mmCIF file of C-alpha atoms in Angstrom:
data_model
loop_
_atom_site.group_PDB
_atom_site.id
_atom_site.type_symbol
_atom_site.label_atom_id
_atom_site.label_comp_id
_atom_site.label_asym_id
_atom_site.label_seq_id
_atom_site.Cartn_x
_atom_site.Cartn_y
_atom_site.Cartn_z
ATOM 1 C CA MET A 1 14.958 -16.011 8.844
ATOM 2 C CA ALA A 2 15.906 -20.016 8.841
ATOM 3 C CA ASP A 3 15.940 -21.875 11.787
ATOM 4 C CA ILE A 4 19.504 -22.808 11.374
ATOM 5 C CA SER A 5 22.892 -21.625 13.543
ATOM 6 C CA ALA A 6 26.158 -21.142 12.390
ATOM 7 C CA ALA A 7 29.667 -21.146 13.706
ATOM 8 C CA ILE A 8 32.543 -19.091 12.630
ATOM 9 C CA ILE A 9 36.248 -20.382 13.415
ATOM 10 C CA THR A 10 38.643 -17.895 14.215
ATOM 11 C CA PHE A 11 42.314 -17.663 14.780
ATOM 12 C CA ASN A 12 44.186 -14.040 14.314
ATOM 13 C CA PRO A 13 41.589 -13.074 11.896
ATOM 14 C CA ASN A 14 41.952 -9.957 9.763
ATOM 15 C CA ILE A 15 38.951 -7.781 11.566
ATOM 16 C CA LYS A 16 37.787 -6.406 8.265
ATOM 17 C CA ILE A 17 37.600 -9.511 6.629
ATOM 18 C CA LEU A 18 35.609 -11.086 9.469
ATOM 19 C CA GLU A 19 33.196 -8.255 9.529
ATOM 20 C CA LYS A 20 32.430 -8.999 5.888
ATOM 21 C CA ASN A 21 32.191 -12.828 6.745
ATOM 22 C CA ILE A 22 29.617 -11.884 9.569
ATOM 23 C CA SER A 23 27.711 -9.457 7.589
ATOM 24 C CA SER A 24 27.068 -12.117 4.437
ATOM 25 C CA VAL A 25 25.763 -14.477 6.735
ATOM 26 C CA ILE A 26 24.317 -13.229 10.298
ATOM 27 C CA GLU A 27 20.894 -12.163 8.921
ATOM 28 C CA GLN A 28 20.399 -15.734 7.344
ATOM 29 C CA VAL A 29 20.704 -17.744 10.609
ATOM 30 C CA LYS A 30 18.996 -17.942 13.708
ATOM 31 C CA GLU A 31 22.283 -17.642 15.843
ATOM 32 C CA LEU A 32 25.778 -17.044 14.930
ATOM 33 C CA VAL A 33 28.573 -17.987 17.359
ATOM 34 C CA ILE A 34 32.187 -17.060 16.745
ATOM 35 C CA VAL A 35 34.510 -19.879 18.022
ATOM 36 C CA ASP A 36 38.008 -18.102 18.627
ATOM 37 C CA ASN A 37 41.100 -20.451 18.935
ATOM 38 C CA GLY A 38 43.043 -18.227 21.196
ATOM 39 C CA SER A 39 43.454 -15.006 18.866
ATOM 40 C CA ASP A 40 45.884 -12.299 20.055
ATOM 41 C CA ASN A 41 43.298 -9.351 18.595
ATOM 42 C CA ILE A 42 40.374 -11.144 20.684
ATOM 43 C CA SER A 43 39.275 -7.829 22.093
ATOM 44 C CA SER A 44 38.539 -6.453 18.477
ATOM 45 C CA ILE A 45 36.807 -9.651 17.942
ATOM 46 C CA ILE A 46 34.511 -9.110 21.305
ATOM 47 C CA GLU A 47 33.882 -5.662 20.245
ATOM 48 C CA LEU A 48 32.127 -7.093 16.954
ATOM 49 C CA THR A 49 29.156 -8.105 19.290
ATOM 50 C CA GLU A 50 28.337 -4.422 19.674
ATOM 51 C CA ILE A 51 27.914 -4.092 16.072
ATOM 52 C CA PHE A 52 25.902 -7.171 15.220
ATOM 53 C CA ILE A 53 22.842 -8.676 17.041
ATOM 54 C CA GLY A 54 22.589 -12.008 17.351
ATOM 55 C CA LEU A 55 26.417 -12.484 17.438
ATOM 56 C CA SER A 56 28.177 -14.330 20.244
ATOM 57 C CA ILE A 57 31.696 -15.028 21.261
ATOM 58 C CA LEU A 58 33.233 -18.509 22.379
ATOM 59 C CA PRO A 59 36.645 -17.689 23.734
ATOM 60 C CA ILE A 60 39.186 -20.298 23.822
ATOM 61 C CA ASN A 61 42.488 -19.520 25.367
ATOM 62 C CA GLU A 62 44.736 -21.394 23.403
ATOM 63 C CA ASN A 63 44.732 -22.547 19.763
ATOM 64 C CA ILE A 64 43.240 -26.144 19.800
ATOM 65 C CA GLY A 65 43.122 -26.606 16.501
ATOM 66 C CA ILE A 66 40.548 -26.032 13.627
ATOM 67 C CA ALA A 67 39.450 -29.693 14.493
ATOM 68 C CA ALA A 68 38.645 -29.317 18.064
ATOM 69 C CA ALA A 69 37.186 -25.740 17.616
ATOM 70 C CA THR A 70 34.629 -26.941 14.939
ATOM 71 C CA ASN A 71 33.470 -29.497 17.287
ATOM 72 C CA LYS A 72 33.070 -26.766 20.246
ATOM 73 C CA GLY A 73 30.937 -25.142 18.084
ATOM 74 C CA ILE A 74 28.659 -27.545 16.858
ATOM 75 C CA GLU A 75 28.564 -28.478 20.481
ATOM 76 C CA TYR A 76 27.559 -25.256 21.556
ATOM 77 C CA LEU A 77 24.502 -24.859 18.880
ATOM 78 C CA LYS A 78 23.870 -28.824 18.557
ATOM 79 C CA ASN A 79 20.417 -28.433 20.686
ATOM 80 C CA GLN A 80 19.030 -25.777 18.348
ATOM 81 C CA ASN A 81 18.997 -27.137 15.360
ATOM 82 C CA ASP A 82 19.287 -30.152 13.368
ATOM 83 C CA TRP A 83 21.794 -28.848 10.940
ATOM 84 C CA VAL A 84 24.605 -26.235 11.768
ATOM 85 C CA LEU A 85 26.676 -23.940 9.246
ATOM 86 C CA VAL A 86 30.227 -23.924 9.634
ATOM 87 C CA LEU A 87 32.654 -21.093 7.936
ATOM 88 C CA ASP A 88 36.204 -20.239 8.222
ATOM 89 C CA GLN A 89 37.356 -17.047 9.207
ATOM 90 C CA ASP A 90 37.675 -15.495 5.741
ATOM 91 C CA SER A 91 34.858 -17.000 3.852
ATOM 92 C CA PHE A 92 32.003 -14.736 2.305
ATOM 93 C CA PHE A 93 28.501 -16.878 2.467
ATOM 94 C CA PRO A 94 26.369 -15.997 -0.491
ATOM 95 C CA VAL A 95 22.848 -14.244 -0.031
ATOM 96 C CA ASN A 96 20.090 -16.898 -0.091
ATOM 97 C CA GLY A 97 22.662 -19.591 0.753
ATOM 98 C CA ILE A 98 20.640 -20.680 3.504
ATOM 99 C CA ASP A 99 17.403 -20.479 1.562
ATOM 100 C CA ASN A 100 18.918 -22.737 -1.221
ATOM 101 C CA TYR A 101 20.088 -25.271 1.129
ATOM 102 C CA LEU A 102 16.670 -25.659 2.876
ATOM 103 C CA THR A 103 15.084 -26.076 -0.606
ATOM 104 C CA THR A 104 17.743 -28.975 -1.309
ATOM 105 C CA LEU A 105 16.761 -30.551 2.036
ATOM 106 C CA ASN A 106 13.237 -30.336 1.254
ATOM 107 C CA THR A 107 13.944 -32.277 -2.001
ATOM 108 C CA LEU A 108 16.029 -34.921 -0.877
ATOM 109 C CA SER A 109 16.037 -37.607 1.963
ATOM 110 C CA ASN A 110 17.825 -35.895 4.839
ATOM 111 C CA ASN A 111 18.311 -39.178 6.647
ATOM 112 C CA GLN A 112 21.442 -39.945 4.052
ATOM 113 C CA ILE A 113 22.762 -36.602 3.658
ATOM 114 C CA GLY A 114 25.922 -36.207 5.796
ATOM 115 C CA LEU A 115 26.520 -32.245 4.660
ATOM 116 C CA LEU A 116 25.599 -29.954 2.115
ATOM 117 C CA SER A 117 28.444 -28.175 0.382
ATOM 118 C CA PRO A 118 29.073 -25.287 -1.560
ATOM 119 C CA VAL A 119 30.710 -24.776 -4.910
ATOM 120 C CA TYR A 120 33.735 -22.587 -3.789
ATOM 121 C CA ILE A 121 35.209 -19.433 -5.651
ATOM 122 C CA GLU A 122 39.007 -18.916 -4.862
ATOM 123 C CA ARG A 123 38.751 -15.313 -4.882
ATOM 124 C CA GLN A 124 42.738 -14.879 -5.080
ATOM 125 C CA CYS A 125 43.508 -16.448 -8.422
ATOM 126 C CA ILE A 126 40.596 -15.961 -10.866
ATOM 127 C CA ASN A 127 37.929 -13.419 -11.155
ATOM 128 C CA GLU A 128 34.539 -14.555 -9.783
ATOM 129 C CA ALA A 129 32.846 -13.691 -13.239
ATOM 130 C CA GLU A 130 34.917 -16.219 -14.963
ATOM 131 C CA GLN A 131 34.550 -19.021 -11.959
ATOM 132 C CA LEU A 132 30.675 -18.104 -12.042
ATOM 133 C CA THR A 133 30.729 -18.744 -16.037
ATOM 134 C CA ASN A 134 32.419 -22.441 -15.644
ATOM 135 C CA ILE A 135 30.029 -23.252 -12.850
ATOM 136 C CA GLU A 136 26.925 -22.637 -14.986
ATOM 137 C CA THR A 137 27.697 -26.122 -16.940
ATOM 138 C CA VAL A 138 27.651 -28.105 -13.464
ATOM 139 C CA SER A 139 24.569 -29.861 -12.252
ATOM 140 C CA MET A 140 22.957 -28.052 -9.473
ATOM 141 C CA LEU A 141 23.058 -30.990 -7.170
ATOM 142 C CA LYS A 142 26.006 -33.574 -7.223
ATOM 143 C CA ILE A 143 27.452 -36.320 -5.137
ATOM 144 C CA VAL A 144 31.129 -35.277 -4.255
ATOM 145 C CA GLN A 145 33.832 -37.056 -2.235
ATOM 146 C CA PHE A 146 36.065 -34.216 -0.420
ATOM 147 C CA PRO A 147 34.274 -31.312 0.121
ATOM 148 C CA ILE A 148 35.860 -28.513 2.468
ATOM 149 C CA SER A 149 34.160 -27.786 5.417
ATOM 150 C CA SER A 150 33.774 -23.966 5.162
ATOM 151 C CA GLY A 151 30.428 -22.956 4.355
ATOM 152 C CA SER A 152 28.930 -26.580 4.717
ATOM 153 C CA LEU A 153 25.839 -27.306 6.300
ATOM 154 C CA ILE A 154 26.437 -30.183 9.016
ATOM 155 C CA ASN A 155 23.997 -32.891 9.823
ATOM 156 C CA ILE A 156 24.448 -33.118 13.721
ATOM 157 C CA LEU A 157 23.119 -36.542 13.614
ATOM 158 C CA ALA A 158 25.933 -37.867 11.355
ATOM 159 C CA TRP A 159 28.390 -35.740 13.168
ATOM 160 C CA LYS A 160 27.725 -37.413 16.233
ATOM 161 C CA LEU A 161 27.841 -40.863 14.623
ATOM 162 C CA VAL A 162 31.086 -40.520 13.626
ATOM 163 C CA GLU A 163 32.266 -39.124 16.647
ATOM 164 C CA GLY A 164 33.113 -35.410 15.192
ATOM 165 C CA TYR A 165 36.133 -33.761 13.709
ATOM 166 C CA ASP A 166 39.487 -35.989 14.482
ATOM 167 C CA GLU A 167 41.022 -33.345 16.705
ATOM 168 C CA ASN A 168 44.523 -35.129 16.781
ATOM 169 C CA LEU A 169 44.643 -33.767 12.912
ATOM 170 C CA PHE A 170 44.491 -30.222 14.319
ATOM 171 C CA ILE A 171 44.473 -28.765 10.897
ATOM 172 C CA ASP A 172 45.087 -29.918 7.133
ATOM 173 C CA ARG A 173 43.589 -33.151 5.915
ATOM 174 C CA VAL A 174 40.922 -32.559 8.771
ATOM 175 C CA ASP A 175 37.943 -31.982 6.129
ATOM 176 C CA ASP A 176 38.998 -35.046 4.103
ATOM 177 C CA ASP A 177 39.129 -37.666 7.134
ATOM 178 C CA TYR A 178 35.419 -36.133 8.272
ATOM 179 C CA ASP A 179 34.414 -36.681 4.620
ATOM 180 C CA LEU A 180 35.413 -39.958 4.425
ATOM 181 C CA ARG A 181 34.109 -41.028 7.678
ATOM 182 C CA LEU A 182 30.790 -39.743 6.503
ATOM 183 C CA ARG A 183 31.045 -41.782 3.548
ATOM 184 C CA GLU A 184 32.267 -45.050 5.208
ATOM 185 C CA ARG A 185 28.837 -44.751 7.441
ATOM 186 C CA GLY A 186 26.699 -44.874 4.393
ATOM 187 C CA PHE A 187 26.267 -40.673 4.385
ATOM 188 C CA GLN A 188 25.927 -38.684 1.096
ATOM 189 C CA LEU A 189 27.776 -35.467 0.750
ATOM 190 C CA ILE A 190 26.116 -33.320 -1.749
ATOM 191 C CA GLU A 191 27.583 -30.202 -3.859
ATOM 192 C CA VAL A 192 24.532 -27.724 -3.778
ATOM 193 C CA GLY A 193 25.612 -25.522 -7.343
ATOM 194 C CA SER A 194 23.342 -22.705 -6.000
ATOM 195 C CA VAL A 195 25.389 -22.096 -2.997
ATOM 196 C CA ARG A 196 28.718 -20.349 -4.432
ATOM 197 C CA LEU A 197 31.170 -19.459 -1.511
ATOM 198 C CA ASN A 198 33.770 -17.039 -2.085
ATOM 199 C CA HIS A 199 36.700 -18.546 -0.061
ATOM 200 C CA MET A 200 40.244 -18.021 0.623
ATOM 201 C CA ILE A 201 42.911 -20.900 0.386
ATOM 202 C CA GLY A 202 46.426 -19.568 1.687
ATOM 203 C CA ASN A 203 48.224 -17.078 -0.251
ATOM 204 C CA ILE A 204 47.848 -18.730 -3.798
ATOM 205 C CA ILE A 205 49.949 -17.440 -6.767
ATOM 206 C CA ILE A 206 49.813 -19.465 -10.031
ATOM 207 C CA LYS A 207 53.126 -20.354 -11.641
ATOM 208 C CA LYS A 208 53.483 -21.926 -15.346
ATOM 209 C CA ILE A 209 55.682 -24.734 -16.545
ATOM 210 C CA LEU A 210 55.330 -25.803 -20.159
ATOM 211 C CA GLY A 211 52.128 -24.306 -20.336
ATOM 212 C CA VAL A 212 50.838 -26.061 -17.256
ATOM 213 C CA GLU A 213 49.191 -24.048 -14.438
ATOM 214 C CA ILE A 214 50.729 -24.645 -10.704
ATOM 215 C CA LYS A 215 48.698 -23.524 -7.714
ATOM 216 C CA VAL A 216 51.305 -22.766 -5.232
ATOM 217 C CA TYR A 217 49.498 -21.937 -1.511
ATOM 218 C CA ASN A 218 52.736 -20.360 0.207
ATOM 219 C CA HIS A 219 51.613 -21.579 3.477
ATOM 220 C CA ASN A 220 53.724 -21.162 6.685
ATOM 221 C CA ALA A 221 56.106 -23.416 8.452
ATOM 222 C CA PHE A 222 53.489 -24.079 11.000
ATOM 223 C CA ARG A 223 51.157 -25.245 8.296
ATOM 224 C CA LYS A 224 53.731 -27.360 6.309
ATOM 225 C CA TYR A 225 54.374 -29.396 9.129
ATOM 226 C CA TYR A 226 50.528 -30.215 9.552
ATOM 227 C CA GLN A 227 50.240 -31.163 5.664
ATOM 228 C CA SER A 228 53.103 -33.330 5.586
ATOM 229 C CA ARG A 229 52.483 -35.223 9.122
ATOM 230 C CA ASN A 230 48.551 -35.516 8.344
ATOM 231 C CA ASN A 231 49.236 -36.792 4.958
ATOM 232 C CA ILE A 232 50.918 -39.850 6.762
ATOM 233 C CA ILE A 233 48.289 -40.033 9.701
ATOM 234 C CA PHE A 234 45.494 -39.838 6.862
ATOM 235 C CA ALA A 235 46.981 -43.073 5.045
ATOM 236 C CA LYS A 236 47.487 -44.910 8.096
ATOM 237 C CA LYS A 237 43.771 -44.537 9.137
ATOM 238 C CA HIS A 238 42.152 -44.926 5.549
ATOM 239 C CA GLY A 239 44.886 -46.580 3.553
ATOM 240 C CA GLY A 240 46.801 -44.878 0.475
ATOM 241 C CA MET A 241 50.139 -44.784 1.847
ATOM 242 C CA LEU A 242 51.552 -43.913 -2.111
ATOM 243 C CA ASN A 243 49.069 -41.354 -2.119
ATOM 244 C CA SER A 244 50.528 -39.745 1.040
ATOM 245 C CA CYS A 245 54.178 -39.618 -0.528
ATOM 246 C CA VAL A 246 53.391 -38.478 -3.623
ATOM 247 C CA ARG A 247 51.360 -35.518 -1.647
ATOM 248 C CA ASN A 248 54.512 -34.937 0.285
ATOM 249 C CA THR A 249 57.024 -35.166 -2.728
ATOM 250 C CA ILE A 250 54.902 -32.460 -4.202
ATOM 251 C CA LEU A 251 54.939 -30.278 -1.138
ATOM 252 C CA ILE A 252 58.715 -30.518 -1.175
ATOM 253 C CA LEU A 253 58.990 -29.620 -4.626
ATOM 254 C CA LYS A 254 56.545 -26.587 -4.752
ATOM 255 C CA THR A 255 58.035 -25.295 -1.548
ATOM 256 C CA ILE A 256 61.888 -25.643 -3.136
ATOM 257 C CA PHE A 257 60.977 -24.239 -6.371
ATOM 258 C CA PHE A 258 58.383 -21.270 -5.734
ATOM 259 C CA GLU A 259 58.370 -20.516 -2.062
ATOM 260 C CA GLN A 260 60.203 -17.988 0.243
ATOM 261 C CA ARG A 261 62.083 -18.938 3.369
ATOM 262 C CA LYS A 262 62.586 -22.590 2.091
ATOM 263 C CA MET A 263 64.828 -23.948 4.656
ATOM 264 C CA GLU A 264 62.636 -23.204 7.295
ATOM 265 C CA LYS A 265 59.677 -25.130 5.576
ATOM 266 C CA ILE A 266 61.494 -27.853 4.380
ATOM 267 C CA LYS A 267 62.688 -28.433 8.046
ATOM 268 C CA SER A 268 58.941 -28.256 9.329
ATOM 269 C CA ILE A 269 57.890 -30.654 6.605
ATOM 270 C CA TYR A 270 60.442 -32.981 7.545
ATOM 271 C CA GLU A 271 59.546 -32.940 11.398
ATOM 272 C CA GLY A 272 55.913 -33.298 9.721
ATOM 273 C CA ILE A 273 57.141 -36.504 8.135
ATOM 274 C CA LYS A 274 58.723 -38.072 10.917
ATOM 275 C CA ASP A 275 56.066 -37.544 13.537
ATOM 276 C CA GLY A 276 53.667 -39.220 10.709
ATOM 277 C CA ILE A 277 55.609 -41.919 10.669
ATOM 278 C CA GLN A 278 55.904 -42.456 14.814
ATOM 279 C CA TYR A 279 52.127 -41.729 15.092
ATOM 280 C CA ASN A 280 49.745 -44.545 16.076
ATOM 281 C CA VAL A 281 46.628 -44.495 14.892
#
């Protein structure tokens, strides 16, 4: 077992999927903590400690957002290791993933690495065999710009230097903001091709228009609010207001043409844009 600990962030998780998530990683790490964001099914989550040895629960009585919960998880584990693995509730970490990460760290200068990131497989929209075939042509190690946090091995020193994840963002663009602040401090973000994370982003469906595939994530109105709001806040913090406008336009168009509960979601997007404009960085 590697001398690495891990944190899984949960909010009303599917318990069966969470069990598979835990099973995929717990034997690879020194300690595994679930940071729960005020789930309605917290009692079922706590019962998992009776099944898995080495699993602990850090319950939070309300939903404080994925950024704050991730910070709490890293804070909880920071004195045990120099690195912490973070996972979303519905990710499945690969066998020997930690060993492959440690092998990578042994071959590189750790001082400049902000995090190690997996190659992720979207299990909803394409079969895994096809994804793995495509990945074979990818270099085993490469510098990336905006990796997702789930499945990433976080450098605790770097996390401290950039003052962690921005808790005001709550959810959405949290990863992007953290990645950019790491890079601004001179850290590299390394994708490790031998670590392939089975991951789920939203409820993806694929639409084809004139032969072009369009991914529609079908997030609820709650998420639409933070997506549109944080696109603007991200631009205020880092530049790229035109890009934020394009993102929000695409968000609106996909919602109108491809999703259910359109009016509810469009209203949330509007509220998010309004609050993003009013937000003071």
